[in-house]
Coordinates of C-alpha atoms and ligand atoms in Angstrom, one line a residue:
M1 CA 25.6 -43.5 -11.0
C2 CA 24.8 -44.5 -14.5
G3 CA 21.8 -46.8 -15.1
I4 CA 21.9 -50.1 -17.0
V5 CA 19.1 -52.1 -18.4
A6 CA 19.2 -55.1 -20.8
Y7 CA 16.9 -57.8 -22.0
I8 CA 16.8 -61.0 -23.9
G9 CA 13.6 -63.0 -24.5
H10 CA 10.4 -63.2 -26.5
R11 CA 9.1 -59.7 -26.0
E12 CA 9.9 -56.6 -28.2
V13 CA 12.9 -55.1 -26.4
Y14 CA 12.5 -51.4 -27.2
P15 CA 9.6 -50.6 -24.8
I16 CA 11.4 -52.5 -22.0
L17 CA 14.5 -50.5 -22.5
I18 CA 12.9 -47.1 -22.7
K19 CA 10.6 -47.7 -19.7
G20 CA 13.6 -49.2 -17.8
L21 CA 15.7 -46.2 -18.6
Q22 CA 13.0 -43.9 -17.4
R23 CA 12.9 -45.8 -14.1
L24 CA 16.7 -45.6 -13.9
E25 CA 16.9 -42.0 -14.9
Y26 CA 17.3 -41.0 -11.2
R27 CA 20.7 -42.7 -11.2
G28 CA 22.1 -40.4 -14.0
Y29 CA 20.6 -38.2 -16.5
D30 CA 22.8 -36.4 -18.9
S31 CA 22.5 -38.6 -21.9
A32 CA 21.0 -42.0 -22.8
G33 CA 21.3 -44.7 -25.4
I34 CA 20.2 -48.1 -26.5
A35 CA 21.6 -50.9 -28.7
I36 CA 19.3 -53.5 -30.3
L37 CA 20.5 -56.7 -31.8
N38 CA 18.3 -57.8 -34.7
G39 CA 20.4 -59.1 -37.6
N40 CA 22.8 -56.4 -37.0
L41 CA 23.6 -54.2 -34.0
K42 CA 21.8 -50.8 -34.0
V43 CA 22.8 -48.1 -31.6
Y44 CA 20.7 -45.0 -30.9
K45 CA 22.0 -42.4 -28.4
K46 CA 21.4 -38.8 -27.5
A47 CA 22.5 -36.2 -25.0
G48 CA 19.7 -35.2 -22.7
K49 CA 16.9 -37.0 -21.1
V50 CA 15.5 -40.5 -21.9
S51 CA 12.5 -38.7 -23.5
D52 CA 15.0 -37.0 -26.0
L53 CA 16.3 -40.5 -26.8
H54 CA 12.8 -41.8 -27.3
N55 CA 11.8 -38.9 -29.6
F56 CA 14.9 -39.7 -31.7
A57 CA 14.7 -43.5 -31.7
K58 CA 11.0 -43.9 -32.2
D59 CA 11.2 -43.0 -35.9
H60 CA 13.9 -45.6 -36.5
D61 CA 13.9 -49.3 -36.7
T62 CA 13.8 -50.5 -33.0
S63 CA 12.4 -54.0 -33.6
G64 CA 14.2 -56.9 -31.9
H65 CA 14.2 -59.1 -28.9
I66 CA 17.7 -58.5 -27.5
G67 CA 19.0 -55.1 -26.4
M68 CA 20.5 -52.9 -23.8
G69 CA 20.1 -49.3 -22.6
H70 CA 22.1 -46.9 -20.6
T71 CA 21.5 -43.6 -18.9
R72 CA 24.7 -41.7 -18.2
W73 CA 26.2 -39.5 -15.5
A74 CA 29.4 -38.2 -17.1
T75 CA 32.8 -39.0 -15.6
H76 CA 35.1 -39.1 -18.6
G77 CA 34.1 -36.9 -21.5
E78 CA 31.4 -34.2 -21.5
P79 CA 27.7 -35.2 -21.9
N80 CA 27.0 -35.3 -25.6
D81 CA 25.8 -37.7 -28.3
R82 CA 29.2 -39.0 -29.0
N83 CA 30.1 -39.9 -25.4
A84 CA 26.7 -41.4 -24.6
H85 CA 26.6 -45.2 -24.3
P86 CA 26.4 -47.7 -25.9
H87 CA 29.9 -47.7 -27.6
Y88 CA 30.8 -49.7 -30.6
S89 CA 34.0 -51.6 -31.0
Q90 CA 36.4 -50.8 -33.9
N91 CA 34.6 -53.0 -36.4
G92 CA 31.1 -52.2 -35.0
R93 CA 30.4 -55.8 -34.3
F94 CA 30.4 -55.4 -30.5
A95 CA 28.7 -52.8 -28.3
I96 CA 29.1 -52.1 -24.6
I97 CA 27.3 -50.1 -21.9
H98 CA 29.2 -49.4 -18.7
N99 CA 28.8 -48.0 -15.2
G100 CA 32.0 -47.2 -13.3
I101 CA 35.4 -46.0 -14.2
I102 CA 38.2 -47.8 -16.0
E103 CA 41.2 -46.3 -14.2
N104 CA 43.9 -47.6 -16.5
Y105 CA 42.1 -46.7 -19.7
A106 CA 44.8 -44.4 -20.9
S107 CA 47.5 -47.0 -21.1
I108 CA 45.2 -49.6 -22.7
K109 CA 44.0 -46.9 -25.2
A110 CA 47.6 -46.0 -26.1
E111 CA 48.4 -49.7 -26.7
L112 CA 45.3 -50.3 -28.8
Q113 CA 46.0 -47.1 -30.8
K114 CA 49.4 -48.5 -31.7
R115 CA 47.6 -51.5 -33.1
G116 CA 45.4 -49.3 -35.3
H117 CA 42.3 -48.8 -33.1
E118 CA 40.6 -45.5 -33.6
F119 CA 38.4 -44.0 -30.9
K120 CA 35.3 -41.9 -31.5
S121 CA 34.5 -40.8 -27.9
D122 CA 36.4 -39.4 -24.9
T123 CA 35.2 -42.1 -22.6
D124 CA 37.0 -44.8 -20.7
T125 CA 34.3 -47.2 -21.7
E126 CA 35.0 -47.2 -25.4
V127 CA 38.5 -48.5 -24.6
L128 CA 37.1 -51.6 -22.9
V129 CA 34.9 -52.7 -25.9
H130 CA 37.9 -52.2 -28.2
L131 CA 40.0 -54.3 -25.9
I132 CA 37.4 -57.1 -25.9
E133 CA 37.3 -57.0 -29.7
D134 CA 41.1 -57.1 -29.9
I135 CA 41.3 -60.1 -27.6
Y136 CA 38.4 -61.8 -29.4
E137 CA 40.0 -61.5 -32.8
N138 CA 43.6 -62.2 -31.8
A139 CA 43.2 -64.9 -29.2
H140 CA 40.4 -66.7 -31.2
V141 CA 38.3 -67.3 -28.1
D142 CA 34.6 -67.2 -27.4
L143 CA 33.0 -63.9 -26.6
D144 CA 32.6 -64.6 -22.9
E145 CA 36.2 -65.7 -22.7
A146 CA 37.3 -62.5 -24.5
V147 CA 35.3 -60.4 -22.0
R148 CA 36.7 -62.4 -19.1
L149 CA 40.3 -61.9 -20.3
A150 CA 39.7 -58.2 -21.0
L151 CA 38.4 -57.6 -17.5
G152 CA 41.5 -59.3 -16.2
E153 CA 43.5 -56.4 -17.6
V154 CA 41.2 -53.7 -16.3
I155 CA 41.7 -51.6 -13.2
G156 CA 38.7 -49.8 -11.8
A157 CA 35.1 -50.3 -11.2
Y158 CA 32.5 -51.6 -13.7
A159 CA 29.1 -52.9 -14.4
I160 CA 28.9 -53.8 -18.1
V161 CA 26.7 -55.4 -20.6
I162 CA 28.1 -56.6 -24.0
L163 CA 26.3 -57.6 -27.2
S164 CA 27.8 -58.8 -30.4
N165 CA 26.7 -59.4 -34.0
D166 CA 28.6 -62.6 -34.0
H167 CA 26.7 -64.0 -31.1
P168 CA 23.1 -63.0 -31.7
G169 CA 21.5 -65.0 -28.9
E170 CA 24.0 -64.0 -26.2
L171 CA 24.1 -61.4 -23.6
I172 CA 27.0 -61.0 -21.3
C173 CA 27.3 -58.8 -18.2
A174 CA 29.9 -58.4 -15.4
R175 CA 30.4 -56.4 -12.3
K176 CA 33.1 -55.2 -10.0
G177 CA 32.3 -52.3 -7.7
S178 CA 29.2 -51.3 -9.5
P179 CA 25.9 -53.2 -9.1
I180 CA 24.3 -55.7 -11.5
V181 CA 21.1 -57.5 -10.8
M182 CA 19.7 -60.1 -13.2
G183 CA 16.0 -60.9 -13.4
I184 CA 14.8 -64.3 -14.4
G185 CA 11.7 -63.9 -16.6
K186 CA 8.5 -66.0 -16.3
E187 CA 9.0 -67.5 -19.7
K188 CA 11.9 -69.8 -20.2
G189 CA 14.9 -68.1 -21.8
E190 CA 13.8 -64.6 -20.8
Y191 CA 16.3 -62.5 -18.7
F192 CA 16.7 -59.0 -17.6
V193 CA 19.8 -57.2 -16.5
A194 CA 19.9 -53.9 -14.6
S195 CA 21.7 -51.6 -12.2
D196 CA 19.0 -52.1 -9.7
A197 CA 15.6 -53.8 -9.6
T198 CA 13.5 -50.9 -10.6
P199 CA 13.3 -51.7 -14.3
I200 CA 12.8 -55.4 -13.6
I201 CA 10.1 -55.5 -11.0
E202 CA 7.3 -55.0 -13.5
Y203 CA 8.2 -58.4 -15.1
T204 CA 9.6 -60.7 -12.4
N205 CA 10.3 -60.9 -8.7
N206 CA 13.1 -63.5 -9.1
V207 CA 16.5 -62.0 -9.3
V208 CA 20.2 -63.0 -9.0
Y209 CA 22.6 -60.4 -7.7
L210 CA 26.0 -60.7 -9.3
N211 CA 28.9 -60.5 -6.9
D212 CA 32.0 -58.5 -7.5
G213 CA 34.3 -60.2 -10.0
E214 CA 31.5 -62.2 -11.5
L215 CA 30.2 -62.5 -15.1
G216 CA 26.7 -63.5 -16.1
L217 CA 26.4 -65.2 -19.5
I218 CA 23.1 -65.8 -21.1
R219 CA 23.4 -68.3 -23.9
N220 CA 20.9 -70.6 -25.5
G221 CA 18.3 -69.4 -23.0
E222 CA 20.4 -70.5 -20.0
L223 CA 22.2 -68.4 -17.4
T224 CA 25.7 -69.2 -16.3
V225 CA 27.6 -67.3 -13.7
K226 CA 31.3 -67.5 -13.3
T227 CA 34.1 -65.5 -11.8
I228 CA 36.8 -63.6 -13.6
E229 CA 39.1 -66.5 -12.5
N230 CA 36.8 -68.8 -14.6
Q231 CA 35.2 -70.6 -11.7
V232 CA 31.6 -71.5 -12.4
K233 CA 29.1 -70.5 -9.6
T234 CA 25.6 -71.6 -8.9
P235 CA 23.3 -68.5 -9.3
Y236 CA 21.5 -67.7 -6.1
V237 CA 17.9 -66.8 -6.9
Q238 CA 16.2 -64.3 -4.5
E239 CA 12.7 -63.1 -4.4
L240 CA 12.1 -59.3 -4.4
E241 CA 9.5 -57.7 -2.2
M242 CA 9.4 -54.4 -4.0
K243 CA 6.0 -53.4 -5.6
I244 CA 5.6 -51.6 -8.9
E245 CA 3.3 -48.9 -7.2
Q246 CA 6.3 -47.9 -5.1
L247 CA 8.1 -46.8 -8.2
E248 CA 5.3 -44.5 -9.5
K249 CA 4.5 -40.9 -8.5
G250 CA 1.1 -41.8 -7.2
G251 CA -0.5 -38.5 -8.1
Y252 CA 2.2 -36.3 -6.7
E253 CA 4.0 -33.9 -9.0
H254 CA 7.4 -35.1 -8.0
F255 CA 8.9 -38.2 -6.4
M256 CA 10.5 -36.0 -3.8
L257 CA 7.1 -34.6 -2.6
K258 CA 5.6 -38.1 -2.6
E259 CA 8.5 -39.3 -0.5
I260 CA 8.2 -36.4 1.9
Y261 CA 4.6 -37.3 2.4
E262 CA 5.3 -41.0 2.8
Q263 CA 7.3 -40.3 6.0
P264 CA 4.7 -41.1 8.6
R265 CA 4.4 -44.5 6.9
S266 CA 8.1 -45.1 6.2
I267 CA 9.1 -44.1 9.7
W268 CA 6.6 -46.6 11.0
D269 CA 7.9 -49.3 8.6
S270 CA 11.4 -48.8 9.9
M271 CA 10.1 -49.6 13.4
R272 CA 7.6 -52.3 12.5
G273 CA 8.1 -55.5 14.5
R274 CA 11.0 -53.9 16.3
I275 CA 9.2 -52.1 19.1
D276 CA 6.1 -52.4 21.2
A277 CA 5.9 -49.6 23.8
S278 CA 3.0 -51.2 25.7
K279 CA 5.2 -54.2 26.4
G280 CA 8.4 -52.3 26.8
F281 CA 9.7 -54.3 23.9
L282 CA 12.6 -53.2 21.6
R283 CA 14.5 -55.7 19.5
M284 CA 16.5 -55.4 16.3
G285 CA 17.4 -58.8 15.0
G286 CA 20.7 -57.8 13.6
I287 CA 21.8 -56.2 16.9
S288 CA 20.7 -59.0 19.2
E289 CA 23.2 -61.4 17.7
Y290 CA 26.0 -59.0 18.4
E291 CA 24.7 -57.4 21.6
N292 CA 27.8 -58.4 23.6
K293 CA 30.1 -57.1 20.9
F294 CA 28.3 -53.8 21.0
A295 CA 28.2 -53.7 24.7
N296 CA 32.0 -54.1 24.9
A297 CA 32.9 -51.9 22.0
K298 CA 35.5 -49.3 22.8
R299 CA 34.3 -47.1 20.1
I300 CA 31.8 -46.8 17.3
L301 CA 32.9 -45.4 14.0
I302 CA 30.1 -44.2 11.7
I303 CA 30.8 -43.7 8.0
G304 CA 28.6 -42.3 5.3
C305 CA 28.3 -39.6 2.6
G306 CA 25.8 -36.8 2.1
T307 CA 22.6 -37.1 3.9
S308 CA 23.6 -40.5 5.3
W309 CA 26.5 -38.7 7.0
H310 CA 24.1 -36.3 8.5
A311 CA 22.1 -39.3 9.9
G312 CA 25.4 -40.5 11.3
L313 CA 25.9 -37.1 13.1
V314 CA 22.5 -37.5 14.8
A315 CA 23.5 -41.1 15.7
E316 CA 26.7 -39.7 17.4
Y317 CA 24.5 -37.8 19.8
L318 CA 22.2 -40.7 20.3
F319 CA 24.9 -43.4 21.0
E320 CA 26.8 -41.1 23.3
E321 CA 23.8 -39.9 25.2
F322 CA 22.1 -43.3 25.7
A323 CA 24.7 -46.1 25.2
R324 CA 27.7 -44.0 26.5
I325 CA 30.0 -45.4 23.9
P326 CA 32.4 -42.9 22.2
V327 CA 31.5 -42.2 18.6
E328 CA 33.3 -40.8 15.7
V329 CA 31.5 -39.9 12.5
E330 CA 33.5 -39.8 9.3
Y331 CA 33.0 -39.0 5.7
A332 CA 33.7 -42.3 4.0
S333 CA 35.8 -40.6 1.3
E334 CA 38.2 -39.1 4.0
F335 CA 38.2 -42.2 6.2
R336 CA 39.4 -44.5 3.5
Y337 CA 42.4 -42.5 2.4
R338 CA 43.8 -41.3 5.7
N339 CA 45.2 -44.5 7.3
P340 CA 42.7 -44.4 10.2
V341 CA 43.4 -46.2 13.5
I342 CA 40.9 -49.1 13.6
T343 CA 41.0 -51.9 16.1
E344 CA 39.1 -55.2 16.6
D345 CA 37.3 -53.5 19.5
D346 CA 35.7 -51.0 17.2
I347 CA 32.3 -51.3 15.6
V348 CA 32.0 -49.6 12.3
I349 CA 28.5 -48.5 11.2
P350 CA 28.3 -47.6 7.5
I351 CA 25.0 -45.8 6.7
S352 CA 23.7 -45.7 3.1
Q353 CA 20.4 -45.3 1.4
S354 CA 21.5 -47.0 -1.9
G355 CA 23.9 -49.5 -0.5
E356 CA 26.1 -48.8 -3.5
T357 CA 28.1 -45.7 -2.6
A358 CA 31.7 -46.4 -3.8
D359 CA 33.5 -44.5 -1.0
T360 CA 31.4 -46.1 1.7
L361 CA 32.0 -49.6 0.2
A362 CA 35.7 -49.0 0.1
A363 CA 35.7 -47.7 3.7
I364 CA 33.9 -50.9 4.8
E365 CA 36.6 -53.0 3.1
L366 CA 39.3 -51.1 4.9
A367 CA 37.7 -51.4 8.3
K368 CA 37.1 -55.1 7.7
S369 CA 40.7 -55.7 6.8
K370 CA 41.6 -54.2 10.2
G371 CA 39.3 -56.6 12.0
A372 CA 36.5 -54.3 13.0
M373 CA 32.9 -55.6 13.1
I374 CA 30.8 -53.9 10.5
F375 CA 27.1 -53.3 11.1
G376 CA 25.4 -51.7 8.1
V377 CA 22.3 -49.4 8.1
C378 CA 21.0 -49.5 4.6
N379 CA 17.8 -49.0 2.7
V380 CA 18.1 -51.0 -0.6
V381 CA 17.6 -54.6 0.2
G382 CA 20.2 -56.9 -1.4
S383 CA 22.5 -54.0 -2.4
S384 CA 26.3 -54.2 -2.1
I385 CA 26.7 -52.7 1.3
P386 CA 24.5 -55.1 3.2
R387 CA 26.3 -57.9 1.4
A388 CA 29.7 -56.6 2.4
T389 CA 28.9 -56.2 6.1
H390 CA 28.9 -58.7 9.0
A391 CA 25.4 -57.8 10.1
G392 CA 23.0 -54.9 9.8
A393 CA 19.6 -53.4 9.9
Y394 CA 17.5 -52.4 6.9
T395 CA 15.7 -49.1 7.2
H396 CA 12.7 -50.3 5.2
A397 CA 11.8 -46.8 3.8
G398 CA 10.9 -48.3 0.4
P399 CA 12.4 -47.2 -2.9
E400 CA 13.6 -43.6 -2.8
I401 CA 13.7 -42.1 -6.3
G402 CA 14.0 -38.4 -5.7
V403 CA 17.7 -37.6 -5.8
A404 CA 17.4 -35.4 -2.7
S405 CA 17.1 -37.9 0.2
T406 CA 14.1 -37.3 2.5
K407 CA 12.3 -40.5 3.8
A408 CA 15.6 -42.4 3.8
F409 CA 17.1 -39.9 6.2
T410 CA 14.2 -40.1 8.7
A411 CA 14.2 -43.9 8.5
Q412 CA 17.9 -44.0 9.1
V413 CA 17.6 -41.8 12.1
T414 CA 14.7 -43.9 13.5
V415 CA 16.7 -47.1 13.1
L416 CA 19.8 -45.6 14.6
T417 CA 17.7 -44.4 17.6
L418 CA 16.4 -48.0 18.1
M419 CA 19.9 -49.3 17.9
A420 CA 21.2 -46.8 20.5
L421 CA 18.4 -47.7 22.8
Q422 CA 18.8 -51.4 22.5
I423 CA 22.5 -51.1 23.2
A424 CA 21.9 -48.7 26.0
R425 CA 19.4 -51.2 27.6
H426 CA 21.9 -54.0 27.3
R427 CA 24.7 -51.9 28.8
G428 CA 22.5 -50.6 31.6
T429 CA 23.2 -47.0 30.6
I430 CA 19.6 -45.9 30.4
T431 CA 17.0 -45.9 33.2
D432 CA 13.8 -47.9 32.8
S433 CA 11.6 -44.8 32.9
R434 CA 13.7 -43.0 30.2
F435 CA 13.7 -46.1 28.1
H436 CA 9.9 -46.5 28.2
Q437 CA 9.4 -42.8 27.7
L438 CA 11.4 -43.0 24.5
L439 CA 9.6 -46.1 23.2
N440 CA 6.3 -44.2 23.7
E441 CA 7.7 -41.2 21.9
L442 CA 9.0 -43.3 19.1
E443 CA 5.6 -44.9 18.6
A444 CA 4.1 -41.4 18.5
L445 CA 6.5 -40.2 15.8
P446 CA 4.5 -41.1 12.7
S447 CA 1.5 -39.0 13.9
K448 CA 3.8 -36.1 14.9
V449 CA 5.4 -36.2 11.5
E450 CA 1.9 -36.2 10.0
R451 CA 1.3 -33.0 11.9
A452 CA 4.6 -31.5 10.9
L453 CA 3.5 -32.1 7.3
E454 CA 0.7 -29.7 7.9
T455 CA 3.2 -26.9 7.9
N456 CA 3.2 -27.3 4.1
A457 CA 1.1 -24.2 3.4
Q458 CA 3.3 -22.1 5.6
T459 CA 6.5 -23.3 3.8
I460 CA 4.9 -22.3 0.5
E461 CA 4.5 -18.7 1.8
I462 CA 8.1 -18.6 3.1
A463 CA 9.3 -20.1 -0.2
K464 CA 7.5 -17.3 -2.1
R465 CA 9.3 -14.7 0.1
Y466 CA 12.8 -16.1 -0.1
K467 CA 13.0 -18.0 -3.4
D468 CA 15.3 -15.4 -4.9
A469 CA 17.7 -15.3 -2.0
R470 CA 21.3 -15.9 -3.0
N471 CA 22.4 -17.4 0.3
F472 CA 20.7 -19.2 3.3
L473 CA 22.1 -19.9 6.7
Y474 CA 20.8 -22.8 8.8
L475 CA 21.6 -22.9 12.5
G476 CA 21.0 -25.5 15.2
R477 CA 22.5 -26.8 18.4
G478 CA 22.8 -30.3 19.8
Y479 CA 20.4 -32.5 17.9
G480 CA 19.4 -29.5 15.9
F481 CA 22.9 -29.1 14.4
P482 CA 22.8 -32.1 12.0
V483 CA 19.3 -30.9 11.1
A484 CA 20.7 -27.5 10.1
L485 CA 23.3 -29.3 7.9
E486 CA 20.6 -31.4 6.3
G487 CA 18.3 -28.5 5.7
A488 CA 21.1 -26.6 4.0
L489 CA 22.0 -29.6 1.9
K490 CA 18.4 -30.1 0.8
L491 CA 18.2 -26.5 -0.3
K492 CA 21.5 -26.4 -2.3
E493 CA 20.9 -29.8 -3.9
I494 CA 17.6 -28.9 -5.6
S495 CA 17.3 -25.1 -5.7
Y496 CA 21.0 -24.3 -6.4
I497 CA 20.9 -21.6 -3.7
H498 CA 24.1 -21.5 -1.7
A499 CA 23.3 -22.6 1.9
E500 CA 25.4 -23.4 4.9
G501 CA 24.5 -25.3 8.1
Y502 CA 26.3 -24.2 11.3
P503 CA 26.2 -24.9 15.0
A504 CA 24.3 -21.9 16.2
A505 CA 27.0 -20.9 18.6
E506 CA 29.7 -21.0 15.9
M507 CA 27.8 -18.3 14.0
K508 CA 29.9 -15.6 15.8
H509 CA 33.1 -17.2 14.6
G510 CA 32.5 -16.4 11.0
P511 CA 29.0 -16.6 9.4
I512 CA 27.7 -13.6 11.4
A513 CA 29.8 -11.5 9.0
L514 CA 27.5 -12.6 6.2
I515 CA 24.3 -11.4 7.9
D516 CA 22.5 -8.5 6.4
A517 CA 18.9 -7.6 5.5
E518 CA 19.1 -10.0 2.5
M519 CA 20.1 -13.1 4.5
P520 CA 17.4 -15.6 5.5
V521 CA 18.5 -17.6 8.6
V522 CA 16.7 -20.8 9.4
V523 CA 17.0 -21.7 13.1
I524 CA 16.0 -25.0 14.7
A525 CA 14.9 -23.6 18.0
N526 CA 12.8 -26.2 19.8
K527 CA 12.4 -26.2 23.5
N528 CA 15.4 -28.0 25.1
D529 CA 18.4 -27.3 27.4
T530 CA 20.0 -24.8 25.0
Y531 CA 16.8 -23.0 24.0
E532 CA 17.8 -19.8 25.8
K533 CA 21.1 -19.8 24.0
V534 CA 19.4 -20.2 20.6
V535 CA 17.1 -17.4 21.5
S536 CA 20.2 -15.2 22.0
N537 CA 21.5 -16.3 18.6
I538 CA 18.3 -15.3 17.0
Q539 CA 18.6 -11.9 18.6
E540 CA 22.1 -11.6 17.4
V541 CA 20.8 -12.2 13.8
K542 CA 17.9 -9.7 14.2
A543 CA 20.3 -7.1 15.6
R544 CA 22.0 -7.3 12.2
K545 CA 18.8 -7.1 10.3
G546 CA 18.9 -10.8 9.2
N547 CA 15.6 -12.6 8.5
I548 CA 14.7 -15.4 10.9
I549 CA 12.7 -18.5 10.0
A550 CA 12.4 -20.4 13.2
I551 CA 11.4 -24.0 13.7
V552 CA 9.9 -24.0 17.2
T553 CA 8.0 -26.2 19.5
E554 CA 4.2 -25.9 19.3
G555 CA 3.0 -23.2 21.7
D556 CA 6.3 -21.2 21.8
T557 CA 5.4 -17.6 22.3
T558 CA 8.9 -16.1 22.9
I559 CA 10.4 -16.6 19.5
K560 CA 7.2 -15.4 17.8
T561 CA 8.0 -11.9 19.0
M562 CA 11.4 -11.8 17.3
A563 CA 11.2 -14.1 14.2
D564 CA 10.0 -13.1 10.8
Y565 CA 8.4 -16.5 10.3
V566 CA 7.7 -19.2 12.9
I567 CA 7.0 -22.8 12.0
E568 CA 5.6 -24.8 14.9
I569 CA 6.3 -28.5 15.1
P570 CA 4.8 -30.9 17.6
E571 CA 6.7 -31.4 20.9
T572 CA 8.7 -34.5 21.1
D573 CA 11.7 -35.8 23.0
D574 CA 14.8 -33.8 22.2
A575 CA 16.5 -36.9 20.8
L576 CA 13.7 -37.3 18.3
V577 CA 13.5 -33.7 17.2
P578 CA 15.7 -34.3 14.1
I579 CA 13.0 -36.5 12.6
V580 CA 10.2 -34.0 13.2
S581 CA 12.1 -30.7 12.6
V582 CA 13.6 -31.8 9.2
I583 CA 10.1 -32.1 7.7
P584 CA 9.4 -28.4 7.2
L585 CA 13.0 -27.9 5.9
Q586 CA 12.4 -30.6 3.3
L587 CA 9.1 -28.9 2.3
L588 CA 10.7 -25.5 2.2
S589 CA 13.5 -26.5 -0.1
Y590 CA 11.1 -28.4 -2.3
H591 CA 8.8 -25.4 -2.8
I592 CA 11.7 -23.0 -3.4
A593 CA 13.1 -25.4 -6.0
V594 CA 9.7 -25.7 -7.8
M595 CA 9.2 -21.9 -7.7
R596 CA 12.7 -21.4 -9.2
G597 CA 11.8 -23.9 -12.0
C598 CA 14.4 -26.4 -11.0
N599 CA 14.2 -30.1 -11.8
V600 CA 13.4 -31.3 -8.3
D601 CA 13.8 -35.0 -8.8
Q602 CA 16.8 -34.8 -11.0
P603 CA 18.9 -31.9 -9.9
R604 CA 21.8 -30.9 -12.2
N605 CA 25.1 -32.7 -11.7
L606 CA 23.9 -35.0 -8.9
A607 CA 23.1 -38.7 -8.9
K608 CA 21.2 -40.8 -6.6
S609 CA 23.6 -43.6 -6.3
V610 CA 27.3 -42.6 -6.4
T611 CA 29.1 -45.6 -7.6
V612 CA 32.3 -43.9 -8.5
E613 CA 34.7 -42.4 -6.0
Ligands
G6P1 C1 24.3 -38.9 -3.2 C2 22.9 -38.7 -3.1 C3 22.5 -38.3 -1.6 C4 23.1 -39.3 -0.7 C5 24.5 -39.6 -0.9 C6 25.0 -40.8 -0.1 O1 25.0 -37.7 -3.1 O2 22.4 -37.7 -4.0 O3 21.2 -38.1 -1.5 O4 22.9 -38.8 0.6 O5 24.8 -39.9 -2.3 O6 24.3 -42.0 -0.7 P1 23.9 -43.3 0.1 O7 23.1 -44.0 -0.9 O8 25.2 -43.9 0.5 O9 23.1 -42.9 1.3

């Protein structure tokens, strides 16, 4: 959730930290701070945006070649200057930045207070730097050893970086449950540390991902990796494929809009090399190895959070329709705490854009411990979830920076469709003609999404009309139901308008009571087997003076006569409708949020990567 960046090398550190924090701001953005080690340890921190920090720090001495920065998403202690990171130790000779939660901080704090430590913030983090200092001074050990011993006493999740006046050429980082990636600079002795690769990619492609329970120590220009149990590890250097242009807005006003418009391309990227309709070819490398396991699975359990959970709901329909395997979709946070029945015949599919969601990671570990095979669907290459799973498929949507997920969702659904079809083919649960029809439709998706993007002007008109609504209802049936949930989530995330998604037929069991002349109701009403039923639902809304915004199949004339607004989307197979129909909903929520003056890319209270439970 929080973002971490640190540097040691020949360059001036301040611009690297500020730029890095700006790139990381999507992870958390209520306060930010930096520490620079140059003779002594200087800390500058401010509540607000990274730009507020920069305005404050630029008039101070920021020279130096070693430093670290942090952008915070508050857990313990409200967002203010005092609680912003970095935090000093008692004597001010150590400073720490931290992403995660130290769960036993209260008992450690009480113990340290008895020994005379005084705390300046309300954070759990400050306790850790005091503990490190306490061990350093009383056990007379090296800094890295003090960090290692302190981490042995800590319960919880962390990614940390430590600097100390006493060790001016050293930078120490460690991770457990929260990500850390280290960049190896082109010049000898130059290293970067960050929560993800976005602040690093500008300088180097060579990275080392720390594993859980590992410390990275940079000393005398050399990197050493060891475990908290003090076992030295050989760092595994990987090459990143990310490009710096992917992290820029590319002329768009917001990342979210750029990412919405990238979808024809990102959907294609998620299929690239995996299908060829002209040859009847469909193959996902990760699945092929486990084809028999999938074919014999008694059940598929899908876990995820937020938008990824919605992609999981679409997958439930896909796997059951095509592969005929029973599917359950679970919120990772519920699954992990409710003693679920999991057997070795189950396949668990965690879905995650970031690959770092704490609840999803914990659910994976639980399912693994019960012997299930775990097949991840993830966007961020090299992140924690793909590393924790037995096998998986990347969605290849490219970096998603806007907090509200858009292109990651459509890429997830595309990949899950490919998976369902490959498994169905192997199990013989799909006819040849249906299989080929779907491959053709999949290949046509990018151009259909391109056309769905042409509804932009219309969504602006609708946004103008309803931007001040207090509530929205989204309805859909079958494949349209998860889209209704996703549309509602998009709206509430970025415009702060209350919105609910419902299966259209459930409306009469509750939400219909909310309908009056003020209530906009968005209905996914494409032509399919339940079309007539959805038309009846629309009439039920109209009979109560509700406002209908209908997403219909191109050429639909029936709904035009009853809806207030009709958005036509290209016809596609019912199973692929979520990918096309979600586009106008993303645009609608985007424009409403902009018109309401909301911060679209960084909505209040939300974070892109939720690394705490
Ligand atoms: C946060 C993000 C959502 C995302 C969810 C799950 O809430 O703001 O956009 O859907 O986490 O994240 P994941 O990275 O696991 O897909």
